[in-house]
XYZ file of C-alpha atoms in Angstrom:
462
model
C 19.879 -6.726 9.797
C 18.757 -9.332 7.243
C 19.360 -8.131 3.766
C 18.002 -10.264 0.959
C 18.785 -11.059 -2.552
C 16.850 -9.898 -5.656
C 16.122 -13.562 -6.280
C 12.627 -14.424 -4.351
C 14.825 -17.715 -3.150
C 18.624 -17.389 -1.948
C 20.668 -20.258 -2.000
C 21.643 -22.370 0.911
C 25.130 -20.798 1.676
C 23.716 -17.392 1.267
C 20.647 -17.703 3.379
C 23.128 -19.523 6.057
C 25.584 -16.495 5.902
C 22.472 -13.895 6.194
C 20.794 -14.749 9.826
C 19.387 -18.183 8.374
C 19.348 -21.337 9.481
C 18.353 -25.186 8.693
C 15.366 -26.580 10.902
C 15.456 -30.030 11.638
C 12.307 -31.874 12.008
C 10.283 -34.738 10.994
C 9.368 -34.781 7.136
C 5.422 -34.385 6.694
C 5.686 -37.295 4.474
C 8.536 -39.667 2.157
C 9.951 -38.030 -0.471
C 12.231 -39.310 -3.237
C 15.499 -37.454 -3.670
C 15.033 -35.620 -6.889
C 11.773 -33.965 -5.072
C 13.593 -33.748 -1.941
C 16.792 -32.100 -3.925
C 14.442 -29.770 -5.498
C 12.792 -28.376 -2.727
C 15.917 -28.087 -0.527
C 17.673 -25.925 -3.575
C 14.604 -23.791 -3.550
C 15.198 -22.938 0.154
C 11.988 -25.015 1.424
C 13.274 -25.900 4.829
C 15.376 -23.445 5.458
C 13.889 -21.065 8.413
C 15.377 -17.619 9.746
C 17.268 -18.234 13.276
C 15.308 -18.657 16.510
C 14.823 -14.561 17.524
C 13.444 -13.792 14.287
C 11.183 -16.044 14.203
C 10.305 -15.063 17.473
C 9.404 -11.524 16.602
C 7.311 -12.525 13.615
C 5.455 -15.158 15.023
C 4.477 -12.851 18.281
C 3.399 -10.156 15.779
C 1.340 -13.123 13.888
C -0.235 -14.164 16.830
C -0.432 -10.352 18.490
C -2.645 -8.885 14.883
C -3.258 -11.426 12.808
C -4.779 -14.396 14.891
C -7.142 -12.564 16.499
C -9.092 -12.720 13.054
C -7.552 -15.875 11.957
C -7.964 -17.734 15.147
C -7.080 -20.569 12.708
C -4.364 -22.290 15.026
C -3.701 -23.612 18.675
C -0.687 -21.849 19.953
C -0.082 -23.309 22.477
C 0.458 -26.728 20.510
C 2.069 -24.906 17.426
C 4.906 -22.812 19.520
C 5.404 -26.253 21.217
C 6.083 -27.923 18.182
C 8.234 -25.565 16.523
C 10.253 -24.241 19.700
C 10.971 -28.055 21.167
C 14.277 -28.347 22.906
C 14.247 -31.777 21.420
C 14.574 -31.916 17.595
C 12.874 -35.335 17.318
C 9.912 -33.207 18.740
C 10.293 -30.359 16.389
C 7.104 -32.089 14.527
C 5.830 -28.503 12.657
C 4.923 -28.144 9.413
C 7.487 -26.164 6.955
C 3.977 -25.997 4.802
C 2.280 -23.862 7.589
C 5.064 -22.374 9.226
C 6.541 -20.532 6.324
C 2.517 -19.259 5.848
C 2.403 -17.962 9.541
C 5.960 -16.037 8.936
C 4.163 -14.906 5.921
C 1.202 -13.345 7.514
C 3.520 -12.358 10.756
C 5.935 -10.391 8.668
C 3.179 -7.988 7.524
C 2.007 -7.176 10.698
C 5.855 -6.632 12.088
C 7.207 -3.347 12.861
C 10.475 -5.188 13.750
C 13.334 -2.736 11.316
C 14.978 -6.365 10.179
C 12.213 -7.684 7.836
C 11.876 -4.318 5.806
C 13.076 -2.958 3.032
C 14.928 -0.416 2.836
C 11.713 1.903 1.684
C 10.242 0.231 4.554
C 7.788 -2.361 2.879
C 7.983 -5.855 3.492
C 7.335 -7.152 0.403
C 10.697 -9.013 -0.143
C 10.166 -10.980 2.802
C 7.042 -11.747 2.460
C 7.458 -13.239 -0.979
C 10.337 -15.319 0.424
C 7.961 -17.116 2.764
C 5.401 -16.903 0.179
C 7.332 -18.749 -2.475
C 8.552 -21.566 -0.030
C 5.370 -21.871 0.935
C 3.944 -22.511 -2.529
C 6.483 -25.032 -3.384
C 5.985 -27.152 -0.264
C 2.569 -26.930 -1.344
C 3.247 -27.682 -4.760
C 4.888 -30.490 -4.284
C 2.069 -31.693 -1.752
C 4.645 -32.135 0.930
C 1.699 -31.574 3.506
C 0.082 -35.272 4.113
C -2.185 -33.467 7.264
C -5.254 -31.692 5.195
C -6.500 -29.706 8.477
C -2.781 -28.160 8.382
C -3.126 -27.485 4.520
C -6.315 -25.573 5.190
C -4.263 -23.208 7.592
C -1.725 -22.985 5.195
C -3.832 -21.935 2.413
C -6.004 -19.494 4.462
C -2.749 -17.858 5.277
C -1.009 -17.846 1.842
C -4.024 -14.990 0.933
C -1.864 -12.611 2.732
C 0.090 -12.257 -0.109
C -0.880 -10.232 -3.467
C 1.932 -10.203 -6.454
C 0.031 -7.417 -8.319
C -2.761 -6.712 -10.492
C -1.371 -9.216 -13.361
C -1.623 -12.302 -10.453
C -4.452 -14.150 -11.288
C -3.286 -17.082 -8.689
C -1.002 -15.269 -6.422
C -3.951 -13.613 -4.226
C -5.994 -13.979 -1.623
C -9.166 -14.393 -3.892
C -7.419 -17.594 -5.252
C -5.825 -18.922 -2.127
C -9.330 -18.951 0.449
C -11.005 -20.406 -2.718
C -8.923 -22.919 -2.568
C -8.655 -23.475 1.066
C -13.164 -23.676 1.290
C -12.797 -26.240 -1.712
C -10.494 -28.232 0.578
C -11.942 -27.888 3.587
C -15.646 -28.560 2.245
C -13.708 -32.222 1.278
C -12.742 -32.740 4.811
C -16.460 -31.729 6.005
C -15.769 -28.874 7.757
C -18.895 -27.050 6.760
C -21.184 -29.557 8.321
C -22.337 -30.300 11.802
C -19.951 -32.219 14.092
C -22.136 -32.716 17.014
C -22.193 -36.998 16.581
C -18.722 -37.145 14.963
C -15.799 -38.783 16.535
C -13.470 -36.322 16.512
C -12.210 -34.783 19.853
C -13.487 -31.807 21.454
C -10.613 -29.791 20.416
C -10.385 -31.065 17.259
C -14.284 -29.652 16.525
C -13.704 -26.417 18.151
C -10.359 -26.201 15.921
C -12.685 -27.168 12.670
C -15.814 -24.831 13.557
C -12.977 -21.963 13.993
C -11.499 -22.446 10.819
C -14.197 -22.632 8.638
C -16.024 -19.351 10.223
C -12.717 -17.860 9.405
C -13.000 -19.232 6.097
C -16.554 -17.630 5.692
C -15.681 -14.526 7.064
C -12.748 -14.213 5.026
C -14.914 -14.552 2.179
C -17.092 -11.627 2.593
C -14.895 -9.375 2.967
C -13.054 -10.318 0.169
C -16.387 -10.474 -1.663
C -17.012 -6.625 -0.437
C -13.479 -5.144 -1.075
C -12.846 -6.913 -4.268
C -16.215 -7.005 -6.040
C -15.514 -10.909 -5.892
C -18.816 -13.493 -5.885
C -18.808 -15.520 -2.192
C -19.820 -19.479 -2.468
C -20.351 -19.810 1.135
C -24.127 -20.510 1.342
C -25.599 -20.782 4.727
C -28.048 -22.156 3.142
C -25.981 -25.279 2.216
C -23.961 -25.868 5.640
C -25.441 -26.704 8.562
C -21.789 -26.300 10.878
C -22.382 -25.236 14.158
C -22.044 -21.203 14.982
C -18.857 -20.568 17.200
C -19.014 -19.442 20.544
C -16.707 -18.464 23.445
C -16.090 -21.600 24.324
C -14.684 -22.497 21.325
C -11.841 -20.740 22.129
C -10.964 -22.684 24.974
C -7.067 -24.073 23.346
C -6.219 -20.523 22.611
C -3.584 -18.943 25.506
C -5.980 -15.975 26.847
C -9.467 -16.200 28.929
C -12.691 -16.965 26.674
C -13.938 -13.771 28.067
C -11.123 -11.710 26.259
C -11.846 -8.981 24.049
C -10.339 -10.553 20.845
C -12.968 -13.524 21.196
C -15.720 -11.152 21.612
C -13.919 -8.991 18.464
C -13.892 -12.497 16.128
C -17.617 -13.594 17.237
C -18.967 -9.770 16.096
C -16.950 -10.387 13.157
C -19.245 -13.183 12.334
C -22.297 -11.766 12.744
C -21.133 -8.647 10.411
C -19.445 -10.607 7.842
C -22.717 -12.862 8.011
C -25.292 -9.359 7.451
C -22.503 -8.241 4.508
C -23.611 -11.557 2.640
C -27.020 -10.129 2.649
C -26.356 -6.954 1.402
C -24.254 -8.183 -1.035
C -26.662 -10.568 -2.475
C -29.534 -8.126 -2.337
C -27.731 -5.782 -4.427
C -27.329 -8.424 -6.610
C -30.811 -8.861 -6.971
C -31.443 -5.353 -8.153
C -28.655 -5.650 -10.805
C -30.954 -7.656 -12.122
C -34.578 -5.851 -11.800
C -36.747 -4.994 -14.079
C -38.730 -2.988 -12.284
C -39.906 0.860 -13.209
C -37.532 3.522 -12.387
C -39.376 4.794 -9.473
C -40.664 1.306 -8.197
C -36.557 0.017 -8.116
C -36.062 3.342 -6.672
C -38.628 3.147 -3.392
C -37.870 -0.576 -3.107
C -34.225 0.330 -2.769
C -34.528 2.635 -0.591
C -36.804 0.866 1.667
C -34.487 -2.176 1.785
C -31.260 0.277 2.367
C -33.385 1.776 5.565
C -33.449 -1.935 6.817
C -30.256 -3.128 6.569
C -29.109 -0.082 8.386
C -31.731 -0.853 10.846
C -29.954 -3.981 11.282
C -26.440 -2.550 11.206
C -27.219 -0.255 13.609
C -29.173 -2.864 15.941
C -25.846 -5.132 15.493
C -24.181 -2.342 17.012
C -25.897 -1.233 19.426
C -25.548 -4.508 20.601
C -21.768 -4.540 21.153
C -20.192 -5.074 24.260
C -18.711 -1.728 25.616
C -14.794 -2.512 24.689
C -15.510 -2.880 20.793
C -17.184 0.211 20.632
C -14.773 2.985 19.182
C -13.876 5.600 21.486
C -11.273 8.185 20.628
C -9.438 8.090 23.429
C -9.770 4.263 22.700
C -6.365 2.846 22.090
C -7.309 -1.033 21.821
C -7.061 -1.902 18.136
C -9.865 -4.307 17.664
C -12.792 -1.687 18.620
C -10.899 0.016 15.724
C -10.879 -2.684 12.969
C -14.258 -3.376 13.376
C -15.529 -0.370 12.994
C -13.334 0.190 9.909
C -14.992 -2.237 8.888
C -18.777 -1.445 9.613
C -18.651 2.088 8.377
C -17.270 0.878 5.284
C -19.928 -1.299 4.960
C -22.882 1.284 5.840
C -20.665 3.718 3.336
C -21.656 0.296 0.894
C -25.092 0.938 1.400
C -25.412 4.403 -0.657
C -22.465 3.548 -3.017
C -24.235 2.025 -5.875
C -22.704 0.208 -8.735
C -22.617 1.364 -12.502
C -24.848 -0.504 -15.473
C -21.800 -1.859 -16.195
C -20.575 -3.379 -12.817
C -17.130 -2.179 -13.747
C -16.693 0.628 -10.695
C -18.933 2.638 -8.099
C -20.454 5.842 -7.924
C -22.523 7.618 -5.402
C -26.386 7.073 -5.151
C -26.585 10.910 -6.105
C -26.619 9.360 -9.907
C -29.373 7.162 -9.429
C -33.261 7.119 -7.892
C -35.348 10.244 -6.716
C -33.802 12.749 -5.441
C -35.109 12.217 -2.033
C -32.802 8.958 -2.068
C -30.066 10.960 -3.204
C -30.536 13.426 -0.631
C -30.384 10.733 2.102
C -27.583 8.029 0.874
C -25.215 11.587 0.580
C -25.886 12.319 4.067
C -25.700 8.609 5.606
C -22.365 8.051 3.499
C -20.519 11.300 4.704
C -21.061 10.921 8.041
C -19.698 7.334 7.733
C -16.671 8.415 5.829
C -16.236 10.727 8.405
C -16.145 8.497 11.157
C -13.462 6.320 8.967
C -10.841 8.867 8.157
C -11.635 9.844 12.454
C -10.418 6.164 13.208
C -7.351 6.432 10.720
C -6.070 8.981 11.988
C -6.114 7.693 15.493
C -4.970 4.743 14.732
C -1.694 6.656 12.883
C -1.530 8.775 16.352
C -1.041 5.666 17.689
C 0.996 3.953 15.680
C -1.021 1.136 15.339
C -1.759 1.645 11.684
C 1.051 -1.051 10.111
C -1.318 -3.612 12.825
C -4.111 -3.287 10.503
C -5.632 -6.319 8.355
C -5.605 -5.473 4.222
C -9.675 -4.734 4.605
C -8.556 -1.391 6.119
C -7.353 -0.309 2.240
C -10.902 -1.002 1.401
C -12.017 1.166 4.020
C -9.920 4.102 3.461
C -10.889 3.845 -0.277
C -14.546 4.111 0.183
C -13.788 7.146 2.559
C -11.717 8.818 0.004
C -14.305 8.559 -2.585
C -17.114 9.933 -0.524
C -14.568 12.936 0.066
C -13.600 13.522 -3.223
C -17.039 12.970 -4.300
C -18.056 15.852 -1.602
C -15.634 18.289 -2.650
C -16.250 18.283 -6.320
C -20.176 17.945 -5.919
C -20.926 19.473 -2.688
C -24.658 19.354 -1.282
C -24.438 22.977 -0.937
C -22.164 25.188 -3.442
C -21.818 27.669 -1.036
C -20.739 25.531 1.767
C -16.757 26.254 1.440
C -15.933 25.329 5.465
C -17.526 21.665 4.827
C -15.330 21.335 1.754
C -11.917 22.655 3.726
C -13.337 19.562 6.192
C -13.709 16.802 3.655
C -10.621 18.118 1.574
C -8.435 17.467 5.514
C -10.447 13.999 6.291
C -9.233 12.656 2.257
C -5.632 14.454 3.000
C -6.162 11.915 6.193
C -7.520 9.122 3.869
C -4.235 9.926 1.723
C -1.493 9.045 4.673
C -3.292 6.419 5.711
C -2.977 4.580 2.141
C 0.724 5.470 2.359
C 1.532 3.838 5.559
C -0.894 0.917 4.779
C 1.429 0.714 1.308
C 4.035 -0.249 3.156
C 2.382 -3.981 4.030
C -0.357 -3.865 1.739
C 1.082 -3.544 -2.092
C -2.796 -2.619 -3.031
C -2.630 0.181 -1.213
C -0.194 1.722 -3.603
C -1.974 0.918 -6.631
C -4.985 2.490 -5.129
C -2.727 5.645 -4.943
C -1.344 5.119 -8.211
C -4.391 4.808 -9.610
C -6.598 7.801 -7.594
C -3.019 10.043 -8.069
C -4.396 12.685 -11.144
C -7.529 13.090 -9.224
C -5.750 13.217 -5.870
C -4.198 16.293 -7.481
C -6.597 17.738 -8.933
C -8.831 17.658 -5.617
C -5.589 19.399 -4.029
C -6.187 22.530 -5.577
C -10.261 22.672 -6.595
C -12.561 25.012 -4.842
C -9.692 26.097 -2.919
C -11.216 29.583 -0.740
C -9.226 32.691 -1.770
């Protein structure tokens, strides 16, 4: 087992003596020997041995590509795993981001700590990363926009203002909007995989976006409006090792078209953030437009092929995480902001009570459905596999619980409070396990805890 120091980068003997290594392979580009000096003492190109990066890079490609389908693998393993070390061309840039992202997705008992997080490792790579970056050790811009996509996988705490994912996949569209990636590349001269590589990326960029822009309460600057990129289809896949007809190409192209229908929600409630309009003329206008984006969420899934729809008995993770992710976003639909923007409360606060009525109903039987799909996917043990959106998920479901057993639609209803009070105990575990990847899940406990307590023992039947 690999135990680290407290510093976030060991020193060369030390990382040698602990199941490290030194990589050779070409530099990225010159550097002088003060720079080079400087990143070598920080541990820069220094890489764990062969298995270990191994297991993290098959859990990286297993859960995380799938909705990052951001690199070839076929060409990256080949580069990093060459027999030949004047072919070992990688990128310690990238590389260290892809161990990044791989070690929160690994179950593997070597990269955690000893309360079973990963958040040691994952600042190692995270801090290597940065200083590669830095430095601008990375001449290749397409690999930089990888790099940076990836580096959002890590979160230092509610005090980082840079060290996020917010900051990070800004950075990555502002560089990737340089290299053109969000217009059309039908009559450029780049190869065919070289397009399909490009169109990838910066879908992932934009779907990255919105979600971040849903979970986070963050603005989005992806504008359809102002790209006119190509929309990504199956056979854009066609580098990647499985058959376009898989089911984590269908899962990625969905993913699209529900990160692209969050935009619109997003920016409508926007809009009435802004009204002026009467009381009861906001009110029936809101209402009318909630009633059609559910239309449309529904028709989007109605429309999904058979193996992403969520089954119980289901154990394939992807139907899973994206319907995580659409119930959390029809939960977003009757989970209206305050005047001041600052948190959320439930649309029984707001409009006629006819509105209330119906966003209560609509939003418990969505939360429902969430804490259903957590649970399975702890049953299965597949929970740890999960991207950070899930937190965001499980959040939303708590609060409708909470929210139903403190305010109940009917006081007298004690069995549907014992029901929400198990689905937010459910909510609860979930956070705990997801805590152990995702360091925002544990302020979201930390922060819900005196309520979490207090719901513990309210309305309790004698």
């Amino acid at each position: 087992m690999i135990r680290l120091c407290n510093g976030p980068l060991e020193t060369l003997d030390g990382l040698q003596q602990q199941g490290f290594s030194i990589w050779s392979s070409k530099p990225a580009m010159p550097l002088s020997n003060p720079e080079y000096d400087i990143l070598s003492n920080q541990g820069a190109f220094v890489l764990p041995l062969q298995w270990l990066c191994h297991i993290l890079l098959e859990a990286y490609f297993a859960y995380i590509a799938p909705t990052v389908p951001i690199l070839n693998r076929g060409e990256f393993m080949q580069s990093f795993f060459s027999s030949h070390s004047e072919q070992r061309t990688f990128s310690h840039l990238l590389v260290n981001a892809v161990l990044l992202a791989g070690c929160r997705v690994c179950s593997h008992p070597c990269i955690r700590d000893g309360d079973g997080s990963t958040q040691r490792l994952s600042s190692l790579f995270y801090q290597r990363a940065k200083a590669l970056y830095d430095a601008e050790y990375e001449s290749d811009k397409v690999c930089v926009v990888q790099a940076l996509t990836l580096l959002g996988w890590y979160w230092e705490g509610p005090e980082g203002i840079m060290d996020n994912s917010f900051h990070w996949t800004q950075v990555a569209i502002t560089v990737a909007r340089g290299l053109g990636m969000h217009r059309s590349m039908k009559n450029s001269g780049l190869p065919g995989h070289e397009k399909r590589l490009r169109k990838r990326i910066w879908w992932t960029l934009f779907c990255r976006e919105r979600t971040l822009a849903l979970s986070r309460g963050r603005p989005f600057t992806i504008r359809e409006s102002d790209t006119d990129i190509e929309e990504v289809t199956a056979d854009d896949f066609e580098e990647l090792p499985h058959s376009r007809e898989d089911v984590t190409v269908r899962y990625f192209l969905q993913y699209i078209k529900l990160s692209r229908l969050v935009g619109e929600i997003l920016q409508q409630r926007q809009l009435f953030s802004k009204t002026t309009l009467t009381p009861s003329s906001s009110s029936s206008l809101r209402l009318k437009h909630k009633l059609e984006f559910e239309h449309r969420l529904h028709s989007w899934y109605d429309e999904l092929p058979a193996d992403l729809r969520w089954e119980p008995a289901n154990q394939d993770i992807w139907s899973s995480i994206l319907q995580l992710y659409y119930y959390a976003v029809l939960c977003l639909l009757y989970i209206v902001p305050t005047h001041k923007g600052t948190s959320a409360i439930l649309a029984r606060d707001v409009g006629s009570r006819t509105e209330q009525h119906f966003g209560l109903r609509r939003a418990t039987t969505d939360a429902s459905m969430i804490s259903c799909i957590l649970a399975k996917l702890r049953a299965f043990g597949q929970i740890n596999f999960v991207p950070c959106f899930t937190v965001y998920s499980a959040c939303v479901a708590m609060i409708v619980h909470a929210n139903e057993i403190l305010h109940p639609m009917n006081d007298e209803d004690d069995v549907d409070a014992a029901a929400h009070r198990i689905q937010l105990e459910i909510c609860i575990n979930a956070l705990g396990d997801l805590s152990k990847s995702w360091l925002v899940a544990e302020l979201c406990l930390d922060i819900a805890s005196p309520v979490i307590d207090r719901l513990r023992t309210y309305r309790m039947v004698v």
